[in-house]
Amino acid sequence: MGGAFCIKPVSVAKSSLLQDLITTSSSSPNYTLTLFSLFSSSVLQLQLLYHSLAFPLPLPAFAMRRALPLLAASLLLLAAATVPVVRGHNITKILAQHPEFSTFNHYLSATHLASEINRRLTITVLAVDNSGMSAILGKHLSLLTLRNVLALHILTDYYGAKKLHQLTGGSTISSSVFQSSGHAVGTTGYINITDHRRGKVTFIAHDAGGAAPAVFVKSVKEIPYNISILQISTALTSPEAEAPVAAPAPVNLTEVMSRKGCKAFANLLLANPDVLKAFQSNLDSGLTVFCPDDDAVDAFAPKYKNLTAKGQAALLLYHGLPVYYSPQLLKTTSGSPLSTLATDTHSKNYKYSVRSDGDAITVKTHIVTATITSTVVDQDPDAIYAIDKVLEPRELFKVPEKVVSDAPAPAPASHKKKSKKKPAAKHGAGPAASEADSPTPAGPDEAPSDDDVASDTENAAFTASAAWRWLTAVAAASVAALALV
């Protein structure tokens, strides 16, 4: 019996994703196997056609059976191509559901360790309740030293409750974020984990200085092989972690920018003292700056001069984010709107998104897309990136017609059309006739929390491993269907 098969994309509504993964029809000589993407509205439809030719040279049945392993692998790869990267976890959101860890949660954010946890794919957090944190806070450690102590509680491997009781030889040594930070001397950043009799598991720093080990209490949250949050009885510490840490030299924004190709932008900040002060006020709490290079500022100069003083201030503030984003964290924003120093918290304006494609990172407004050309400074809690264009907010400039036509439909709340009071907006490119008032610079209290850095996927059942199990099942079903030939 001869037969052939073809694979073709079929567009379906998202609601149809609830249909059976595999559909067959025994009432027809044509058998159809449909592979539905688990995450999108596209499917791959595989048709096995009997007594007809999909290709000039049909395959006999025995040849088709011999090709089944290759076909299954191909189907698996095709289906895998439709599966997006699983979004990251959010330690701040997870712990917010457990008030007993509110102090621990607060200091993870204050020390910027929450961002470190969120950007990692495999991590274990040893959480300490509020009473346990009181003992640490009673030592009156500086924030930088407290960061090292808390970094001992973040293991760079995955340990669920089950794994703790299956340790080879009954014990193991795991590296902590303190060890990988470079601040630990020798092996002082390693944690010894021991599985004792009757289910007791203990944790202790490699060089604990005589401190008693902490005992495993319970599992708080586990997303297999992604993140595990375990409660321990007391805080981990060591003399090395508690050693005083010298404060890093403050970042001189304008000086650094001037030396790294952003002198023109630095001069604009120096010419606007209030704006520069807004940037500097965020240096300690967290700041990310996108500074246009000199060529970009020179090309933009005519537009900049046409802005009012308030418009110029808003434009400069638009290039700063009141939170620290490392290059890795920028890649995790997934195109979500980011609040800037120019963001008016009442109208939620002056925002843009950051996207990545491999190593390339772009900043996209409604008008322009700028590419990060270099990292000027990446020193937690501050980062400065050089970009090849000046960022233009739609609050100050007219959105090009092509961009408007290509843009997705706005949310229902924004459907109200404003009265036509801006005839000057028709006069080509340049600022709108009526510019927005200069927004109040966002201070530390208005800065986006770590909740804004990477949204938590509470539907984490669809982790990467789960997705692959589905895909494997699909491939197996494909082989079974074709074996009927």
Coordinates of C-alpha atoms in Angstrom, one line a residue:
M1 CA 0.0 0.0 0.0
G2 CA 1.4 3.4 -0.9
G3 CA 1.0 6.6 1.0
A4 CA 2.6 9.8 1.7
F5 CA 2.3 12.5 4.3
C6 CA 2.7 16.3 4.4
I7 CA 3.0 18.8 7.2
K8 CA 1.3 22.1 6.9
P9 CA 0.5 25.0 9.3
V10 CA -3.1 25.6 10.1
S11 CA -4.4 28.8 11.8
V12 CA -7.0 28.2 14.4
A13 CA -8.7 30.2 17.1
K14 CA -7.3 30.1 20.6
S15 CA -10.4 28.5 21.9
S16 CA -9.8 25.5 19.7
L17 CA -6.7 24.7 21.8
L18 CA -9.0 22.9 24.1
Q19 CA -9.8 20.3 21.5
D20 CA -8.3 16.8 21.7
L21 CA -4.6 16.7 21.0
I22 CA -5.0 13.9 18.5
T23 CA -8.0 13.6 16.2
T24 CA -8.7 10.7 14.0
S25 CA -11.5 9.8 11.6
S26 CA -12.1 6.1 10.9
S27 CA -15.1 6.9 8.6
S28 CA -12.8 8.1 5.9
P29 CA -9.7 6.5 4.1
N30 CA -7.9 9.7 5.1
Y31 CA -6.5 9.7 8.7
T32 CA -5.6 13.1 10.1
L33 CA -3.3 13.7 13.1
T34 CA -3.3 17.2 14.5
L35 CA -0.6 18.5 16.8
F36 CA -1.8 21.5 18.8
S37 CA 0.7 23.9 20.1
L38 CA 0.4 24.1 23.8
F39 CA 1.0 27.8 24.0
S40 CA -0.1 29.5 20.8
S41 CA -2.9 29.6 18.3
S42 CA -1.0 27.7 15.6
V43 CA -1.0 24.0 15.0
L44 CA 0.8 21.6 12.9
Q45 CA -1.5 19.3 10.9
L46 CA -0.1 16.0 9.7
Q47 CA -2.1 14.3 7.1
L48 CA -1.5 10.7 6.1
L49 CA -3.1 10.3 2.7
Y50 CA -4.1 6.9 1.3
H51 CA -4.3 6.2 -2.4
S52 CA -3.2 9.7 -3.2
L53 CA 0.1 11.5 -3.8
A54 CA 1.3 14.4 -1.7
F55 CA 4.7 14.3 -3.3
P56 CA 5.8 13.2 -6.8
L57 CA 7.3 10.0 -5.4
P58 CA 5.1 8.1 -2.9
L59 CA 6.6 6.1 -0.1
P60 CA 5.7 2.4 0.2
A61 CA 4.4 1.3 3.6
F62 CA 7.6 -0.6 4.6
A63 CA 9.7 2.4 3.8
M64 CA 7.5 4.6 5.9
R65 CA 7.7 2.3 8.9
R66 CA 11.5 2.4 8.6
A67 CA 11.3 6.2 8.7
L68 CA 9.2 6.4 11.8
P69 CA 12.0 7.2 14.3
L70 CA 13.2 10.0 12.1
L71 CA 9.6 11.3 11.7
A72 CA 9.0 11.2 15.4
A73 CA 12.2 13.2 16.0
S74 CA 11.2 15.7 13.4
L75 CA 7.7 16.1 14.9
L76 CA 9.2 16.7 18.3
L77 CA 11.5 19.4 17.0
L78 CA 8.7 21.1 15.1
A79 CA 6.4 21.1 18.1
A80 CA 9.3 22.3 20.4
A81 CA 9.8 25.2 18.1
T82 CA 6.3 26.5 19.0
V83 CA 7.0 26.4 22.8
P84 CA 8.2 29.7 24.2
V85 CA 10.6 30.1 27.0
V86 CA 8.9 29.6 30.3
R87 CA 8.7 32.8 32.2
G88 CA 10.7 33.2 35.4
H89 CA 9.7 33.0 39.0
N90 CA 9.3 36.0 41.4
I91 CA 10.5 35.5 44.9
T92 CA 8.9 38.7 46.2
K93 CA 5.4 37.6 45.0
I94 CA 5.8 34.1 46.3
L95 CA 7.0 35.1 49.8
A96 CA 4.3 37.8 50.0
Q97 CA 1.8 35.0 50.3
H98 CA 3.5 34.0 53.6
P99 CA 3.4 36.8 56.2
E100 CA 5.8 34.9 58.5
F101 CA 8.6 35.7 56.0
S102 CA 7.8 39.4 55.5
T103 CA 11.0 40.6 57.1
F104 CA 13.1 38.2 55.1
N105 CA 11.2 39.1 52.0
H106 CA 11.8 42.9 52.6
Y107 CA 15.5 42.5 53.0
L108 CA 15.9 40.4 49.9
S109 CA 14.5 43.4 48.0
A110 CA 16.4 46.0 50.0
T111 CA 19.7 44.2 49.3
H112 CA 18.8 43.5 45.6
L113 CA 19.1 39.8 46.2
A114 CA 15.5 39.3 45.0
S115 CA 16.6 40.4 41.5
E116 CA 19.5 37.9 41.7
I117 CA 17.1 35.1 42.6
N118 CA 14.6 36.1 39.9
R119 CA 17.2 36.0 37.1
R120 CA 18.5 32.5 37.9
L121 CA 16.9 29.4 36.4
T122 CA 17.9 26.9 39.2
I123 CA 17.9 28.2 42.7
T124 CA 17.1 27.2 46.3
V125 CA 16.1 29.8 48.9
L126 CA 16.5 29.0 52.6
A127 CA 13.9 31.2 54.1
V128 CA 14.0 32.4 57.7
D129 CA 10.8 33.6 59.6
N130 CA 10.5 36.9 61.2
S131 CA 11.7 35.8 64.6
G132 CA 14.8 34.3 63.0
M133 CA 15.5 37.5 61.2
S134 CA 15.3 39.5 64.4
A135 CA 18.4 37.7 65.7
I136 CA 20.3 38.8 62.6
L137 CA 19.0 42.4 62.6
G138 CA 19.9 42.7 66.3
K139 CA 23.6 42.6 65.2
H140 CA 23.1 46.0 63.5
L141 CA 24.9 44.9 60.3
S142 CA 25.3 47.4 57.4
L143 CA 23.1 46.7 54.4
L144 CA 26.1 45.5 52.4
T145 CA 27.1 43.1 55.1
L146 CA 23.5 41.9 55.5
R147 CA 23.5 41.2 51.8
N148 CA 26.4 38.8 52.3
V149 CA 24.7 37.0 55.2
L150 CA 21.4 36.6 53.3
A151 CA 23.4 35.5 50.2
L152 CA 24.4 32.4 52.3
H153 CA 20.7 31.5 52.2
I154 CA 20.6 31.3 48.4
L155 CA 21.9 28.0 47.0
T156 CA 22.8 27.8 43.3
D157 CA 21.3 24.3 42.9
Y158 CA 17.8 22.9 43.3
Y159 CA 16.9 21.1 46.5
G160 CA 13.3 20.0 47.0
A161 CA 12.2 18.3 50.2
K162 CA 12.4 14.9 48.5
K163 CA 15.9 15.5 47.3
L164 CA 17.0 16.5 50.8
H165 CA 16.3 12.9 52.0
Q166 CA 18.0 11.3 49.0
L167 CA 21.5 12.8 49.4
T168 CA 24.2 10.4 48.2
G169 CA 26.1 9.4 51.3
G170 CA 23.7 11.3 53.5
S171 CA 25.4 14.7 52.9
T172 CA 26.5 17.2 50.3
I173 CA 28.0 20.6 49.9
S174 CA 26.3 23.3 47.9
S175 CA 27.6 26.6 46.6
S176 CA 25.7 29.8 47.7
V177 CA 25.4 33.1 46.0
F178 CA 27.8 34.5 48.6
Q179 CA 30.4 32.1 47.3
S180 CA 29.8 33.0 43.7
S181 CA 29.7 36.8 44.5
G182 CA 33.5 36.8 44.9
H183 CA 33.2 38.3 48.4
A184 CA 33.8 34.9 50.1
V185 CA 37.3 33.9 51.0
G186 CA 38.2 30.3 50.0
T187 CA 35.3 28.0 50.5
T188 CA 33.5 30.1 53.2
G189 CA 30.5 30.5 50.9
Y190 CA 29.7 26.8 50.7
I191 CA 26.8 25.2 52.7
N192 CA 27.0 21.7 54.2
I193 CA 23.7 19.8 54.0
T194 CA 23.3 16.7 56.1
D195 CA 20.5 14.2 56.2
H196 CA 20.3 12.7 59.7
R197 CA 18.2 9.9 61.0
R198 CA 14.4 10.2 61.4
G199 CA 14.1 12.8 58.6
K200 CA 16.2 15.5 60.2
V201 CA 18.1 17.7 57.7
T202 CA 20.6 20.4 58.8
F203 CA 22.3 23.3 57.0
I204 CA 25.5 25.0 58.1
A205 CA 28.0 27.3 56.5
H206 CA 31.4 25.7 55.7
D207 CA 33.1 28.1 58.1
A208 CA 30.3 28.8 60.7
G209 CA 32.7 29.8 63.5
G210 CA 31.0 27.6 66.0
A211 CA 27.4 28.5 65.2
A212 CA 24.8 25.7 65.5
P213 CA 23.4 24.3 62.3
A214 CA 19.9 25.3 61.1
V215 CA 17.3 22.6 60.8
F216 CA 15.0 22.1 57.8
V217 CA 11.4 23.0 58.9
K218 CA 9.2 22.6 55.8
S219 CA 8.9 23.2 52.1
V220 CA 7.3 26.6 51.4
K221 CA 7.1 26.4 47.6
E222 CA 8.6 24.1 45.0
I223 CA 8.7 24.6 41.2
P224 CA 10.7 21.4 40.3
Y225 CA 14.2 22.1 39.0
N226 CA 13.4 25.9 38.8
I227 CA 13.1 27.2 42.4
S228 CA 12.7 25.7 45.8
I229 CA 11.9 27.7 48.9
L230 CA 12.6 25.9 52.2
Q231 CA 12.1 27.2 55.7
I232 CA 15.0 26.6 58.1
S233 CA 14.9 27.1 61.9
T234 CA 17.6 29.8 62.2
A235 CA 19.6 32.1 60.0
L236 CA 22.9 30.9 58.6
T237 CA 25.9 33.0 59.2
S238 CA 29.7 32.9 59.3
P239 CA 32.5 35.3 60.5
E240 CA 33.4 35.9 56.8
A241 CA 29.8 36.8 55.8
E242 CA 29.5 39.2 58.8
A243 CA 32.8 41.0 58.1
P244 CA 32.3 44.7 57.4
V245 CA 32.1 45.6 53.8
A246 CA 33.5 48.9 52.5
A247 CA 30.9 50.9 50.6
P248 CA 31.7 51.2 46.9
A249 CA 32.7 54.5 45.5
P250 CA 29.7 56.6 44.5
V251 CA 29.0 56.7 40.7
N252 CA 29.6 60.1 39.2
L253 CA 27.0 59.9 36.4
T254 CA 28.1 62.8 34.2
E255 CA 31.8 62.0 34.5
V256 CA 31.3 58.3 33.6
M257 CA 29.0 59.2 30.7
S258 CA 31.5 61.8 29.4
R259 CA 34.3 59.2 29.3
K260 CA 32.2 56.5 27.7
G261 CA 30.8 58.3 24.6
C262 CA 27.8 60.1 26.2
K263 CA 29.3 63.5 26.8
A264 CA 26.5 65.4 25.0
F265 CA 23.8 63.7 27.0
A266 CA 25.8 64.4 30.2
N267 CA 26.0 68.0 29.3
L268 CA 22.2 68.1 28.9
L269 CA 21.9 66.7 32.5
L270 CA 24.4 69.3 33.8
A271 CA 22.3 72.0 32.2
N272 CA 19.2 70.8 34.0
P273 CA 20.2 70.6 37.8
D274 CA 16.8 69.5 38.9
V275 CA 16.8 66.6 36.5
L276 CA 20.4 65.6 37.4
K277 CA 19.3 65.7 41.1
A278 CA 16.5 63.3 40.3
F279 CA 18.9 60.8 38.7
Q280 CA 21.4 61.2 41.6
S281 CA 18.7 60.6 44.3
N282 CA 18.2 57.1 43.0
L283 CA 21.9 56.0 43.0
D284 CA 21.6 54.3 46.4
S285 CA 18.2 52.7 45.9
G286 CA 18.7 51.6 42.3
L287 CA 19.1 53.3 38.9
T288 CA 19.3 52.3 35.3
V289 CA 20.2 55.0 32.7
F290 CA 20.0 54.7 28.9
C291 CA 22.3 57.4 27.6
P292 CA 22.2 58.2 23.9
D293 CA 25.6 58.4 22.4
D294 CA 27.0 61.7 21.1
D295 CA 26.0 61.1 17.5
A296 CA 22.4 60.4 18.5
V297 CA 22.2 63.5 20.6
D298 CA 23.6 65.7 17.8
A299 CA 21.1 64.3 15.3
F300 CA 18.3 64.9 17.8
A301 CA 19.4 68.5 18.7
P302 CA 16.8 70.3 16.5
K303 CA 13.9 68.4 18.0
Y304 CA 15.2 68.9 21.5
K305 CA 15.5 72.7 21.0
N306 CA 11.9 72.9 20.0
L307 CA 10.7 71.4 23.3
T308 CA 9.7 73.7 26.2
A309 CA 11.7 73.6 29.4
K310 CA 9.2 71.2 30.9
G311 CA 9.3 69.0 27.8
Q312 CA 13.1 68.9 27.9
A313 CA 13.1 67.9 31.5
A314 CA 10.6 65.1 30.9
L315 CA 12.6 63.8 27.9
L316 CA 15.8 63.6 30.0
L317 CA 14.0 61.9 32.9
Y318 CA 12.5 59.4 30.3
H319 CA 16.0 58.0 29.9
G320 CA 16.2 56.8 33.5
L321 CA 14.6 53.9 35.4
P322 CA 14.2 54.1 39.2
V323 CA 15.4 50.5 39.6
Y324 CA 18.6 48.6 38.9
Y325 CA 18.5 46.3 35.8
S326 CA 21.6 44.2 35.0
P327 CA 21.9 43.0 31.4
Q328 CA 20.4 39.7 32.5
L329 CA 17.5 41.3 34.2
L330 CA 16.7 43.5 31.1
K331 CA 16.3 40.3 29.1
T332 CA 13.7 39.1 31.6
T333 CA 11.3 42.0 31.3
S334 CA 9.6 40.3 28.3
G335 CA 8.5 43.5 26.7
S336 CA 6.5 44.6 29.8
P337 CA 6.1 48.4 30.1
L338 CA 8.7 49.9 32.4
S339 CA 8.1 52.9 34.6
T340 CA 10.7 55.7 34.1
L341 CA 11.9 58.7 36.2
A342 CA 9.4 60.7 34.0
T343 CA 6.5 58.5 34.8
D344 CA 3.5 60.3 36.3
T345 CA 2.1 57.8 38.8
H346 CA -1.4 59.1 38.3
S347 CA -1.7 58.7 34.5
K348 CA 0.9 55.9 34.2
N349 CA 2.6 57.6 31.2
Y350 CA 6.2 57.9 29.9
K351 CA 6.9 54.2 29.7
Y352 CA 8.6 51.9 27.2
S353 CA 9.6 48.3 26.9
V354 CA 12.9 46.4 26.6
R355 CA 13.3 43.4 24.3
S356 CA 16.1 41.0 23.6
D357 CA 17.1 38.8 20.7
G358 CA 20.1 36.7 21.7
D359 CA 22.7 39.1 23.0
A360 CA 21.1 42.2 21.3
I361 CA 18.9 44.3 23.6
T362 CA 16.6 47.0 22.3
V363 CA 14.6 49.8 24.0
K364 CA 11.3 50.4 22.2
T365 CA 9.0 53.4 22.5
H366 CA 5.9 54.0 20.4
I367 CA 8.1 56.1 18.1
V368 CA 11.7 54.8 18.0
T369 CA 13.6 51.6 18.8
A370 CA 17.1 52.1 20.2
T371 CA 19.8 49.4 20.5
I372 CA 22.1 49.1 23.5
T373 CA 25.6 49.5 22.0
S374 CA 27.7 49.1 25.2
T375 CA 27.5 48.8 29.0
V376 CA 29.0 51.9 30.5
V377 CA 28.4 50.9 34.2
D378 CA 27.0 47.7 35.7
Q379 CA 27.6 48.0 39.4
D380 CA 24.7 47.0 41.5
P381 CA 22.6 49.0 42.4
D382 CA 23.4 51.2 39.3
A383 CA 23.6 50.5 35.6
I384 CA 24.3 52.8 32.6
Y385 CA 23.9 51.7 29.0
A386 CA 24.8 53.6 25.8
I387 CA 22.1 53.5 23.1
D388 CA 22.2 54.6 19.5
K389 CA 19.1 56.8 19.5
V390 CA 17.3 59.3 21.7
L391 CA 14.2 57.8 23.2
E392 CA 11.1 59.7 22.1
P393 CA 7.9 59.4 24.3
R394 CA 4.6 59.7 22.6
E395 CA 3.6 62.2 25.3
L396 CA 5.9 64.7 23.6
F397 CA 6.1 63.6 19.9
K398 CA 3.6 62.5 17.3
V399 CA 3.5 58.8 16.7
P400 CA 4.2 58.1 13.0
E401 CA 1.1 57.0 11.0
K402 CA 2.7 53.7 10.0
V403 CA 3.3 52.9 13.7
V404 CA -0.2 53.8 14.6
S405 CA -1.7 51.6 11.8
D406 CA 0.6 48.7 12.8
A407 CA 0.0 49.0 16.5
P408 CA -2.4 46.6 18.3
A409 CA -5.9 47.8 19.2
P410 CA -5.8 49.8 22.5
A411 CA -7.5 48.6 25.6
P412 CA -11.2 49.4 26.0
A413 CA -10.4 52.1 28.7
S414 CA -8.4 54.1 26.2
H415 CA -11.0 54.1 23.4
K416 CA -12.2 57.6 24.3
K417 CA -11.1 60.0 21.7
K418 CA -9.9 63.4 22.8
S419 CA -11.4 66.5 21.3
K420 CA -9.5 67.8 18.3
K421 CA -7.6 70.7 19.9
K422 CA -4.2 70.2 18.4
P423 CA -4.1 71.5 14.8
A424 CA -0.4 72.0 15.2
A425 CA 0.1 68.2 15.4
K426 CA -0.5 68.0 11.7
H427 CA 2.7 69.9 10.9
G428 CA 5.1 67.0 10.3
A429 CA 7.5 65.5 12.9
G430 CA 8.3 67.3 16.0
P431 CA 6.8 67.8 19.5
A432 CA 3.0 68.0 19.9
A433 CA 1.6 71.5 20.2
S434 CA 0.4 71.0 23.8
E435 CA 3.1 69.2 25.8
A436 CA 2.5 67.4 29.0
D437 CA 3.4 69.0 32.2
S438 CA 6.7 67.9 33.6
P439 CA 5.9 64.9 35.8
T440 CA 7.2 64.6 39.3
P441 CA 10.4 62.5 39.4
A442 CA 9.8 59.1 40.8
G443 CA 11.5 58.7 44.2
P444 CA 12.5 55.5 46.0
D445 CA 9.0 55.0 47.3
E446 CA 7.6 55.1 43.8
A447 CA 10.2 52.8 42.2
P448 CA 8.8 49.6 40.8
S449 CA 9.2 46.7 43.3
D450 CA 10.8 43.4 42.4
D451 CA 7.3 42.4 41.6
D452 CA 7.7 44.4 38.4
V453 CA 10.9 42.7 37.4
A454 CA 9.7 39.3 36.6
S455 CA 6.0 38.3 37.1
D456 CA 5.4 35.1 38.9
T457 CA 3.8 32.3 36.9
E458 CA 1.6 30.7 39.4
N459 CA 0.6 28.3 36.7
A460 CA 4.1 26.9 36.9
A461 CA 2.9 23.4 36.2
F462 CA 3.8 24.3 32.7
T463 CA 7.5 24.3 33.4
A464 CA 10.0 23.3 30.8
S465 CA 10.0 19.7 32.0
A466 CA 6.2 19.5 31.8
A467 CA 6.2 20.9 28.3
W468 CA 8.7 18.4 27.1
R469 CA 6.6 15.6 28.6
W470 CA 3.7 16.8 26.5
L471 CA 5.8 17.0 23.4
T472 CA 7.2 13.5 23.9
A473 CA 3.6 12.2 24.3
V474 CA 2.7 13.9 21.0
A475 CA 5.6 12.4 19.2
A476 CA 4.7 8.9 20.6
A477 CA 1.2 9.3 19.5
S478 CA 2.4 10.3 16.0
V479 CA 4.4 7.1 15.8
A480 CA 1.4 5.0 16.9
A481 CA -0.8 6.5 14.3
L482 CA 1.6 6.0 11.5
A483 CA 2.3 2.4 12.6
L484 CA -1.3 1.6 11.5
V485 CA -0.2 2.0 7.9

